[in-house]
Every structure is written in C-alpha cells, then in structure tokens.
C-alpha cells in the first residue's frame, strides 16, 4: 500500500500563487474590460474628461494615453492595454482611446466562446485573419491627398487637425488651432522632428491670445545688473551661440598660490580680469548683436554688452539653444577664439516682448524656417496642460498625414464599412471561423456606438440607419458616419470629418495584437518576493499550457 502512495513534491517556492485554465482567461478578460470602462466615455467630440489626482498633482484629460499612464494598474494582463495606448501615441499621436476601446471589445466578443470551451488558438487565428482583411480594405477605401497644390494640401491637413481637436478640451476653437498647427508643421520643411516645434505655456488671457512664432520664442532667462540697459529689438542681427561661461570665477577651495611678495597678488587678480575682458571683447568684435549662452553670463559680462548695445542671455535651456541654432543657421561654439562669420546666425527681427506676466525673447523671420514655437494662453494650469497634450496629438496627426497622405472618413464611417465587409466575407468561410470573424466585425461597431452614447443619442436607432446605409450603397455609403451635431447620420467625408488611414490601421493592428496576446495566456504565476535564499533552494517556475501540475523529483526539492 505504501508503495502506491507517491510523495508530492513542491517545485515552486512557498507562497507562489498560480492560477490557470479557462478561469484565468476569463479573469484576464474581465480585468481588461474594467480598464476599458475607465476611458470609454472619453471618446469623440462629446467625450467627457477624467480628473486624476495624486499627492503631487491634478490632471484633467480625455487623452487615452495620458489617462492610461496615470492609472496605477496592477493587474498584469490589463497592463497590456496601457502599452498599446502608449504605442499608438508614439506611432501616430492620436486614436489612443480608440485602440483601447477596440481591444476591450474584441476581448468581450471572445469571452462567450472561451466560456463555451473554444480553444483560444482558434480565436487568435481568426482574429488575425480578420485584422489583415480589415487593413487591406482600409487601404482600398483611403483617399489620397497627394499631388495637390500647397494651399489645397494645407486646407486638407487643417480638416484632419480639426477632426483630432474636436474631441479635445480646446474643441471650441478647433479651426483657430488647426490652422496654427498646420502652419507650424509645414514651416518645418523636410525636417519634421517633433522637438523643432516648441510649445510654451503662459497662464492668463484667452485661448485666442495664443500665437505662432515662425521661429523661436523662449522665456527671458535669469538676468544680472545691466540687463535693462541692453537694447531689446534688432533688425537683421547677427547671432552668436555659446557654450561658454562668461563670468569671473573664484578659485576652487583647494587651490593654493604661494607668493613671496604681496605686490604679486594684484597681478593675479589683474590676470583673472584680463581673461574675462579678453573673452568679452572677442564676442563683441565678431559682430554679433545677440549673444546666447547655455552657461551663465555674469553681471560684468551683462554690463559690458549693455555698454556696447549688444543683447545677451545666459543659462538658455539646451533645447531652446538647439532650436535657435536650427532656425538661424548658427553653430554653438565652445570657445570664443577664432569666431568666423560662418558660425554666426541671423534672423529678420529679434524682440523681447511681454506675454502675460512673462517676458519672451522672440526670433522671427529665420532663414532656415525649420522650427516654430506655439505660445499657449489660457486660464487654469490644468487647462493649459491639456491644451498642450491636444496640440501634440494634432501636430502628430498632421505630420503623419503629410508623410502618408491618405485619409478615410471619420465619425465611425470607416468602422461601419469594415464591419459590413467582414460580415459579408465571413459568409464565404466554412466552419467555426465564420462565427469568430462575425464577432470581430460586430466588435468594430463599438466606435460609432460609443460616439452616440457619449453624445446622448439613441445608439440602437443610429446604428440601424448606418447598417442600412452601408448595406444598400456601393462605395458612397462607406462615407456615412454619426452626425454628432444633429443626431442621425451624415456623409462625414463631405463634412470634412477626416482622419489619416494610418491611425485606423495602427489602431486595428495594435488592438488585435493585444487581444491575441491576452487570449494566449492561460496561466499566471506570481512569485513571492525573495526574503532569503537560505533553506528554500532555487525557485523554478515553468508555465505550461494545459493541465498537469509542476511536480517532480530532484535534489533541493522538499517532500511534503
């Protein structure tokens, strides 16, 4: 009898929590659904905002990526949704709420099949097939804005930016900001690095007091005595950029100078002054009227430049200095010796201007034109912060639309068309895949449905109208989406509700990948924090798919 009793051997460290199988899958899906419900109401022009606060700060936002980053999610599977929101934000800048919502809906549609015992790999295969079909269909439906004149293209890009901004806090002024964003992006030319567009926030004033500088603007730096005597406006000035400290520095504490004659002390002091005067003299002789340095320019230097009608600013932020270099054609110098004319920059007008309670140094009419600065005004700090996030999304969208100049109809139109297309395609497939692709098609309707719910319309009624319109029409029906302003349906393309096709392609790709990833996990093993390496042996974790515990014989394993 004793020989029949096999000893039970524990492989995992005591305190390890394991859960597996169907229950684990459903638990993961439920966790993701809970996260999706947190951002569901932020979608679209009538979306609500979320107020998230901790001990340090308060944030008001309806940007999906921002909310997902600020939510302190501890569930390991639900963290996948945070990652896809971040990836969507990094890749295309907009559609972060869309991607989270789609992933949640795909999982919701998969849940009944999992409960009925369908193997997750079957669902994963069908969902990937559906995603490939949907992306191919988007590429067919996309309308190119290539080969247009610059004015036409600007007008089209403004429509894309306005669609993005319509769902944001500054949606009431979307035309004003859309034009500003397009001007900023198109002024960059070929160099479309994001850090070449600066956004400066100045509390106070009205949103419409915001303005665009086709050049560089930055806040007045720390100033020393003599600063007010410097001229504050120049026409066609030469600009010198330095990474040099222009102030008298006392010797370090451990420096030691031995003197045999007290009269020699004065010669050492004079040498220090001669060094700084020599540097200042070389800066003025090069012909520059504006001198900016990343390091400090002390009170001696400030007064010296003021006496010679030269403007100077020390401790300029690295990013601002780099943008001035790009805009004016100047090169940052690490020495004041041998300054040749080629390293100096130039702009049409430099002026120091009052904006709200702040003084700003503004460089306008820069020759290279490869940088721009948006100065944002508004009431509360939280409002300006959200306005900055909104403009970031719009800037990203315009950059992407310039590079991949294909757009699709917004307002849920493309989602309804893809849903119809996949439903029709599923009928041509035999077997279980037909059901899975059909459920994927149904999940795509979540976007127009949520747009209706957030606007307070009857979602069932509007979705029925959209289904009918898309089913009856060939081609033209693909452009009909939710009419946010009046309820009902409207040709969203002709009403200029556009979004770059790249946004939708990336959203469907990322949402499908996240869904497949979560569906492929059937076991979670949570290791306890290792308190001591003694007595427990090495902890090994092997996550198997299917049943069967993690048991076996071997050295270092305890018998129970």
XYZ file of C-alpha atoms in Angstrom:
560
model
C 0.000 0.000 0.000
C 2.833 2.320 0.957
C 4.482 1.834 -2.417
C 1.322 3.096 -4.173
C 1.499 6.452 -2.385
C 3.668 8.752 -4.486
C 5.331 11.555 -2.487
C 4.094 15.025 -3.509
C 6.983 17.285 -4.412
C 6.753 21.089 -4.499
C 8.734 22.745 -7.271
C 7.688 26.343 -6.756
C 8.662 28.415 -3.760
C 6.204 28.515 -0.886
C 3.820 31.430 -1.260
C 3.806 31.263 -5.074
C 0.346 31.982 -6.428
C -0.657 30.102 -9.589
C -3.933 30.179 -11.446
C -4.595 28.604 -14.797
C -7.051 27.432 -17.410
C -10.354 28.860 -18.576
C -10.995 30.710 -15.308
C -7.684 32.549 -15.704
C -8.507 33.625 -19.259
C -11.918 34.939 -18.231
C -10.392 36.748 -15.244
C -7.912 38.499 -17.580
C -10.703 39.497 -19.969
C -12.772 40.908 -17.073
C -9.781 42.935 -15.827
C -9.239 44.433 -19.300
C -12.947 45.247 -19.632
C -12.790 47.152 -16.326
C -9.877 49.239 -17.620
C -11.708 49.972 -20.886
C -14.734 51.220 -18.909
C -12.462 53.866 -17.341
C -11.779 55.520 -20.731
C -14.950 54.550 -22.628
C -16.724 57.886 -22.066
C -13.793 59.994 -23.302
C -14.238 59.037 -26.988
C -15.262 61.587 -29.581
C -16.253 65.262 -29.726
C -18.789 64.852 -26.918
C -16.461 62.770 -24.749
C -16.157 63.539 -21.043
C -12.895 64.341 -19.240
C -11.303 62.450 -16.367
C -9.824 64.134 -13.298
C -6.904 62.132 -11.956
C -5.068 63.363 -8.883
C -2.380 62.120 -6.546
C -0.438 63.704 -3.694
C 1.603 65.872 -6.069
C -0.577 66.924 -8.991
C -4.032 67.060 -10.541
C -4.580 66.209 -14.210
C -7.736 66.778 -16.251
C -7.620 64.972 -19.590
C -9.570 62.967 -22.138
C -6.467 61.733 -23.951
C -6.466 57.928 -23.757
C -2.684 57.556 -23.459
C -2.440 60.171 -20.682
C -5.230 58.560 -18.646
C -3.805 55.050 -19.104
C -0.351 56.240 -17.996
C -1.756 57.908 -14.888
C -3.921 54.950 -13.853
C -1.933 52.846 -11.419
C -2.877 49.469 -12.896
C -1.534 46.437 -11.020
C -3.236 43.613 -12.940
C -0.528 42.117 -15.212
C -2.852 41.363 -18.163
C -4.546 44.769 -18.035
C -1.128 46.446 -18.296
C -1.046 45.296 -21.932
C -3.741 47.910 -22.676
C -1.510 50.630 -21.210
C 1.280 49.524 -23.543
C -0.868 49.639 -26.686
C -2.153 53.116 -25.772
C 1.475 54.254 -25.390
C 2.497 52.641 -28.698
C -0.409 54.283 -30.539
C 0.571 57.645 -29.017
C 4.212 57.208 -30.041
C 3.455 55.966 -33.567
C 0.618 58.244 -34.726
C -0.186 60.502 -31.760
C -3.978 60.119 -31.875
C -6.531 57.303 -31.601
C -5.344 56.187 -28.157
C -8.867 55.840 -26.751
C -9.948 54.064 -29.953
C -7.239 51.410 -29.672
C -8.067 50.623 -26.016
C -11.783 50.505 -26.783
C -11.296 48.147 -29.744
C -9.062 45.776 -27.749
C -11.637 45.679 -24.942
C -14.475 44.957 -27.362
C -12.546 42.183 -29.155
C -11.972 40.505 -25.778
C -15.626 40.974 -24.826
C -16.706 39.269 -28.050
C -14.222 36.429 -27.444
C -15.421 35.785 -23.869
C -18.599 33.736 -24.708
C -16.557 31.464 -27.000
C -13.954 30.874 -24.270
C -16.729 30.064 -21.783
C -18.129 27.503 -24.226
C -14.758 25.784 -24.442
C -13.423 27.067 -27.784
C -9.645 26.793 -27.881
C -8.061 30.280 -27.753
C -5.730 29.500 -30.681
C -8.740 29.121 -32.987
C -9.935 32.580 -31.978
C -6.461 34.063 -32.364
C -6.112 32.662 -35.885
C -9.482 34.055 -36.977
C -8.937 37.455 -35.369
C -5.573 37.847 -37.124
C -7.173 36.929 -40.442
C -9.969 39.469 -39.838
C -7.423 42.196 -38.963
C -5.493 41.582 -42.206
C -8.705 41.760 -44.231
C -9.768 44.977 -42.443
C -6.403 46.666 -43.062
C -6.440 45.688 -46.748
C -9.956 47.157 -47.002
C -8.862 50.438 -45.351
C -6.097 50.785 -47.938
C -8.681 50.310 -50.719
C -11.035 52.919 -49.235
C -8.346 55.516 -48.368
C -8.451 58.687 -50.439
C -5.080 60.210 -51.292
C -4.436 63.939 -50.866
C -1.156 63.702 -52.791
C -0.436 65.780 -55.904
C -2.321 68.804 -54.581
C -1.013 72.373 -54.510
C 0.412 73.607 -51.183
C -2.688 75.736 -50.413
C -5.028 72.814 -51.166
C -2.912 70.464 -49.086
C -2.894 72.918 -46.167
C -6.673 73.116 -46.309
C -6.947 69.301 -46.268
C -4.473 68.993 -43.402
C -6.466 71.551 -41.407
C -9.516 69.272 -41.741
C -7.502 66.366 -40.263
C -6.225 68.531 -37.404
C -9.739 69.864 -36.710
C -11.102 66.293 -36.501
C -8.436 65.439 -33.922
C -9.049 68.619 -31.903
C -12.855 68.289 -31.976
C -12.709 65.668 -29.214
C -10.384 67.745 -27.028
C -10.898 70.391 -24.382
C -9.996 73.117 -26.915
C -12.506 71.734 -29.467
C -14.467 75.011 -29.351
C -11.546 76.764 -31.064
C -10.528 73.889 -33.327
C -10.379 75.962 -36.554
C -8.105 78.541 -34.885
C -5.706 75.918 -33.525
C -5.889 73.625 -36.599
C -4.573 76.452 -38.807
C -1.828 77.189 -36.263
C -0.756 73.530 -36.115
C -0.658 73.149 -39.922
C 1.374 76.377 -40.285
C 3.792 75.124 -37.622
C 4.289 71.680 -39.212
C 4.532 72.905 -42.814
C 7.091 75.553 -41.801
C 9.491 72.766 -40.762
C 10.014 71.633 -44.343
C 11.779 68.297 -44.666
C 12.998 68.317 -41.063
C 9.917 67.159 -39.164
C 11.489 66.368 -35.787
C 8.973 66.934 -33.003
C 11.470 68.865 -30.854
C 11.694 71.509 -33.586
C 8.182 72.649 -32.592
C 8.262 74.255 -29.155
C 5.126 74.734 -27.068
C 5.423 77.412 -24.384
C 2.679 77.801 -21.771
C 1.770 81.198 -20.311
C -1.149 81.223 -17.829
C -3.682 84.015 -18.205
C -5.547 85.547 -21.104
C -7.873 83.913 -23.594
C -7.246 80.821 -25.750
C -7.351 83.085 -28.803
C -4.452 85.090 -27.365
C -2.273 82.078 -28.245
C 0.014 82.752 -31.197
C 2.500 81.066 -33.502
C 6.082 82.252 -33.928
C 7.690 81.064 -37.181
C 10.994 80.901 -35.425
C 11.921 80.556 -31.764
C 10.450 82.004 -28.590
C 11.569 81.312 -25.054
C 11.072 82.836 -21.626
C 13.518 85.540 -20.526
C 16.373 83.901 -18.680
C 17.821 84.904 -15.313
C 19.285 88.387 -15.729
C 22.018 90.313 -13.948
C 22.610 94.029 -13.316
C 22.881 95.952 -16.569
C 20.314 93.808 -18.399
C 17.691 96.577 -18.579
C 20.178 98.886 -20.350
C 20.516 96.449 -23.256
C 18.521 97.110 -26.456
C 15.504 94.794 -26.762
C 14.819 94.934 -30.506
C 17.043 94.359 -33.551
C 16.554 94.116 -37.319
C 18.705 91.546 -39.143
C 21.059 90.982 -36.200
C 23.976 88.552 -36.209
C 23.541 85.858 -33.536
C 26.318 84.108 -31.595
C 25.565 80.906 -29.660
C 27.989 79.812 -26.952
C 28.563 77.006 -24.521
C 30.980 79.159 -22.528
C 30.774 80.720 -19.070
C 31.277 84.490 -19.220
C 31.745 85.461 -15.587
C 34.517 85.862 -13.051
C 35.093 82.616 -11.227
C 36.798 82.461 -7.841
C 39.462 79.790 -7.420
C 38.417 76.386 -6.133
C 38.690 75.817 -2.384
C 41.722 73.566 -2.696
C 43.678 75.942 -4.950
C 46.897 77.275 -3.427
C 49.092 80.137 -4.610
C 52.349 80.917 -2.796
C 53.570 84.488 -3.045
C 56.931 85.854 -1.959
C 55.831 89.459 -2.454
C 52.320 90.829 -1.601
C 52.533 93.081 -4.678
C 52.274 89.936 -6.835
C 48.714 89.352 -5.596
C 47.443 92.263 -7.690
C 48.980 90.761 -10.840
C 46.998 87.530 -10.241
C 43.739 89.495 -9.824
C 44.529 91.505 -12.960
C 45.182 88.284 -14.910
C 41.721 86.978 -13.983
C 40.088 90.230 -15.119
C 42.126 90.289 -18.326
C 40.975 86.763 -19.198
C 37.254 87.636 -18.870
C 37.685 91.018 -20.666
C 39.529 89.275 -23.495
C 36.627 86.815 -23.909
C 34.015 89.602 -23.868
C 35.990 91.693 -26.330
C 36.247 88.792 -28.817
C 32.451 88.240 -28.588
C 31.759 91.889 -29.458
C 34.410 92.081 -32.216
C 32.875 89.160 -34.145
C 29.951 91.484 -34.999
C 27.199 89.631 -33.120
C 24.371 91.752 -31.724
C 22.717 88.876 -29.848
C 24.759 86.521 -27.678
C 23.146 83.463 -26.110
C 24.958 81.018 -23.866
C 23.969 77.721 -22.279
C 26.098 78.685 -19.273
C 25.936 81.795 -17.101
C 26.754 85.300 -18.312
C 27.563 87.235 -15.138
C 26.914 90.872 -14.154
C 30.291 92.002 -15.524
C 29.513 90.491 -18.954
C 25.929 91.786 -18.945
C 27.041 95.354 -18.228
C 29.916 95.101 -20.745
C 27.492 94.053 -23.518
C 24.917 96.680 -22.489
C 27.556 99.439 -22.894
C 28.159 98.225 -26.470
C 24.464 97.857 -27.480
C 24.584 94.052 -27.523
C 21.816 91.815 -26.149
C 22.861 88.762 -24.130
C 21.121 85.911 -22.297
C 22.804 83.234 -20.197
C 21.568 79.884 -18.913
C 19.421 79.310 -22.035
C 17.834 75.832 -21.974
C 19.595 73.250 -24.173
C 16.508 72.547 -26.329
C 15.874 76.274 -26.916
C 19.514 76.825 -27.884
C 19.358 73.921 -30.354
C 16.178 75.303 -31.910
C 17.761 78.758 -32.275
C 20.740 77.063 -33.963
C 18.438 75.224 -36.409
C 16.345 78.308 -37.129
C 19.089 80.922 -37.577
C 21.842 78.756 -39.050
C 24.224 79.464 -36.162
C 26.608 76.892 -34.680
C 27.105 76.546 -30.934
C 30.694 77.500 -30.044
C 32.643 76.078 -27.117
C 35.350 78.737 -27.375
C 35.393 82.459 -28.162
C 38.706 82.211 -30.028
C 38.678 82.461 -33.814
C 34.933 83.118 -34.305
C 34.449 83.138 -38.090
C 31.377 84.733 -39.807
C 30.125 81.285 -40.941
C 29.267 80.232 -37.368
C 27.020 83.257 -36.763
C 23.269 83.015 -37.337
C 20.790 85.647 -38.463
C 17.063 86.435 -38.255
C 14.899 89.279 -39.600
C 13.570 90.589 -36.288
C 14.540 89.900 -32.690
C 12.499 91.419 -29.904
C 11.784 90.954 -26.236
C 8.033 91.059 -25.741
C 5.659 90.924 -22.770
C 3.301 87.902 -22.852
C 1.033 87.809 -19.804
C 3.256 88.083 -16.744
C 6.305 86.792 -18.611
C 8.905 88.392 -20.862
C 9.677 86.395 -24.017
C 12.679 86.552 -26.352
C 11.291 86.102 -29.868
C 13.275 85.372 -33.060
C 11.116 85.969 -36.163
C 11.815 85.535 -39.859
C 14.522 82.904 -39.515
C 16.223 81.992 -42.812
C 16.107 78.196 -42.491
C 12.483 78.224 -41.253
C 12.975 74.766 -39.811
C 11.451 75.473 -36.436
C 8.303 77.003 -34.955
C 7.006 77.865 -31.489
C 3.410 77.914 -30.277
C 2.784 80.188 -27.281
C -0.297 78.890 -25.467
C -2.534 81.078 -23.313
C -5.428 80.045 -21.099
C -6.908 80.102 -17.609
C -6.065 77.337 -15.158
C -2.761 75.474 -15.330
C -4.592 72.148 -15.838
C -6.399 73.658 -18.839
C -3.152 74.769 -20.499
C -1.561 71.362 -19.783
C -4.479 69.626 -21.524
C -4.339 72.128 -24.410
C -0.661 71.229 -24.867
C -1.490 67.489 -24.980
C -4.262 68.217 -27.506
C -1.927 70.191 -29.754
C 0.679 67.428 -29.508
C -1.911 64.972 -30.897
C -2.860 67.373 -33.708
C 0.802 68.012 -34.611
C 1.479 64.261 -34.783
C -1.573 63.712 -36.993
C -0.602 66.484 -39.429
C 2.991 65.131 -39.619
C 1.677 61.626 -40.376
C -0.845 62.928 -42.921
C 1.949 64.799 -44.712
C 4.091 61.657 -44.950
C 1.280 59.154 -45.602
C -1.170 61.350 -47.441
C -4.201 59.056 -47.387
C -7.312 59.827 -45.346
C -10.542 57.991 -44.517
C -13.944 59.225 -43.364
C -14.191 59.655 -39.581
C -17.189 59.650 -37.261
C -17.430 55.844 -37.213
C -17.922 55.623 -41.004
C -14.840 53.503 -41.720
C -15.616 51.237 -38.736
C -19.143 50.523 -40.026
C -17.829 49.824 -43.516
C -15.210 47.388 -42.191
C -17.873 45.694 -40.071
C -20.131 45.226 -43.111
C -17.223 43.986 -45.234
C -16.126 41.390 -42.653
C -19.703 40.159 -42.105
C -20.056 39.575 -45.840
C -16.665 37.880 -46.007
C -17.452 35.589 -43.055
C -20.348 34.068 -45.029
C -17.872 32.731 -47.568
C -15.950 30.793 -44.888
C -16.951 27.354 -43.648
C -16.542 26.208 -40.052
C -16.123 27.981 -36.739
C -14.070 30.791 -38.257
C -17.276 32.232 -39.684
C -18.574 32.878 -36.156
C -15.287 34.311 -34.916
C -14.869 36.747 -37.827
C -18.515 37.744 -37.455
C -17.920 38.575 -33.774
C -14.799 40.599 -34.750
C -16.985 42.526 -37.233
C -19.550 43.183 -34.505
C -16.805 44.474 -32.171
C -15.811 47.148 -34.728
C -19.235 48.765 -34.253
C -18.191 49.821 -30.748
C -16.708 53.090 -32.108
C -19.903 54.546 -33.668
C -21.950 53.132 -30.773
C -19.774 54.841 -28.187
C -19.815 58.103 -30.181
C -23.631 58.015 -29.989
C -23.703 57.129 -26.285
C -21.242 59.912 -25.403
C -23.302 62.458 -27.356
C -26.533 61.320 -25.676
C -28.135 59.910 -28.860
C -30.061 56.660 -29.287
C -27.241 54.338 -30.354
C -29.536 51.489 -31.482
C -31.517 53.725 -33.831
C -28.451 55.408 -35.378
C -26.547 52.118 -35.793
C -29.540 50.586 -37.590
C -29.602 53.538 -40.002
C -25.859 53.210 -40.573
C -26.084 49.461 -41.183
C -28.832 50.036 -43.725
C -26.920 52.846 -45.477
C -23.701 50.812 -45.673
C -25.525 47.664 -46.834
C -27.563 49.411 -49.542
C -24.922 51.678 -51.066
C -21.939 50.706 -53.114
C -18.941 52.878 -52.350
C -20.805 56.072 -51.383
C -22.291 54.508 -48.256
C -18.793 53.890 -46.936
C -18.551 57.606 -46.193
C -21.544 57.787 -43.826
C -20.978 58.062 -40.089
C -22.547 59.514 -36.951
C -23.763 63.128 -37.139
C -22.533 64.405 -33.780
C -24.128 67.846 -34.145
C -27.714 66.911 -35.013
C -28.057 63.201 -34.292
C -28.741 60.761 -37.108
C -26.255 60.011 -39.893
C -24.311 62.174 -42.316
C -21.704 61.913 -45.076
C -18.740 62.569 -42.795
C -16.226 62.793 -45.645
C -18.063 65.672 -47.338
C -18.426 67.294 -43.909
C -14.633 67.158 -43.555
C -14.521 64.740 -40.628
C -11.320 63.052 -41.764
C -8.578 61.026 -40.155
C -5.370 59.629 -41.661
C -5.756 55.990 -42.679
C -2.581 55.277 -40.693
C -4.445 55.986 -37.425
C -7.038 53.304 -38.145
C -4.510 50.776 -39.494
C -2.305 51.168 -36.432
C -5.286 51.025 -34.053
C -6.630 47.779 -35.541
C -3.159 46.233 -35.632
C -2.325 47.136 -32.032
C -5.767 46.194 -30.655
C -5.706 42.809 -32.414
C -2.163 42.063 -31.229
C -3.110 42.929 -27.637
C -6.231 40.746 -27.838
C -4.270 37.782 -29.214
C -1.623 38.235 -26.531
C -4.161 38.195 -23.703
C -6.044 35.230 -25.212
C -2.814 33.238 -25.467
C -2.092 33.448 -21.723
C -3.703 30.565 -19.831
C -1.689 30.683 -16.622
C -0.384 33.379 -14.317
C 2.360 32.631 -11.814
C 3.056 35.236 -9.173
C 6.371 34.775 -7.426
C 6.641 35.977 -3.834
C 9.425 38.446 -3.061
C 12.541 36.529 -2.186
C 13.184 37.184 1.514
C 16.058 34.749 1.940
C 17.912 32.442 -0.343
C 18.575 30.012 2.515
C 16.680 26.792 3.080
C 14.411 27.121 0.045
C 16.759 26.032 -2.746
C 16.414 27.565 -6.197
C 12.866 28.553 -7.154
C 11.967 27.443 -10.666
C 8.804 28.410 -12.496
C 7.638 26.635 -15.620
C 4.386 27.870 -17.141
C 2.798 25.008 -19.091
C -0.177 25.219 -21.373
C -2.727 22.662 -20.399
C -3.228 20.721 -17.212
C -0.668 18.921 -15.109
C 0.952 20.463 -12.071
C 4.564 21.482 -11.734
C 5.820 18.473 -9.828
C 8.786 16.136 -9.994
C 11.682 14.612 -8.141
C 15.112 16.047 -7.770
C 17.720 17.461 -5.437
C 16.846 20.537 -3.443
C 13.070 19.786 -3.552
C 11.207 19.344 -0.313
C 8.942 16.382 0.400
C 5.602 17.166 1.968
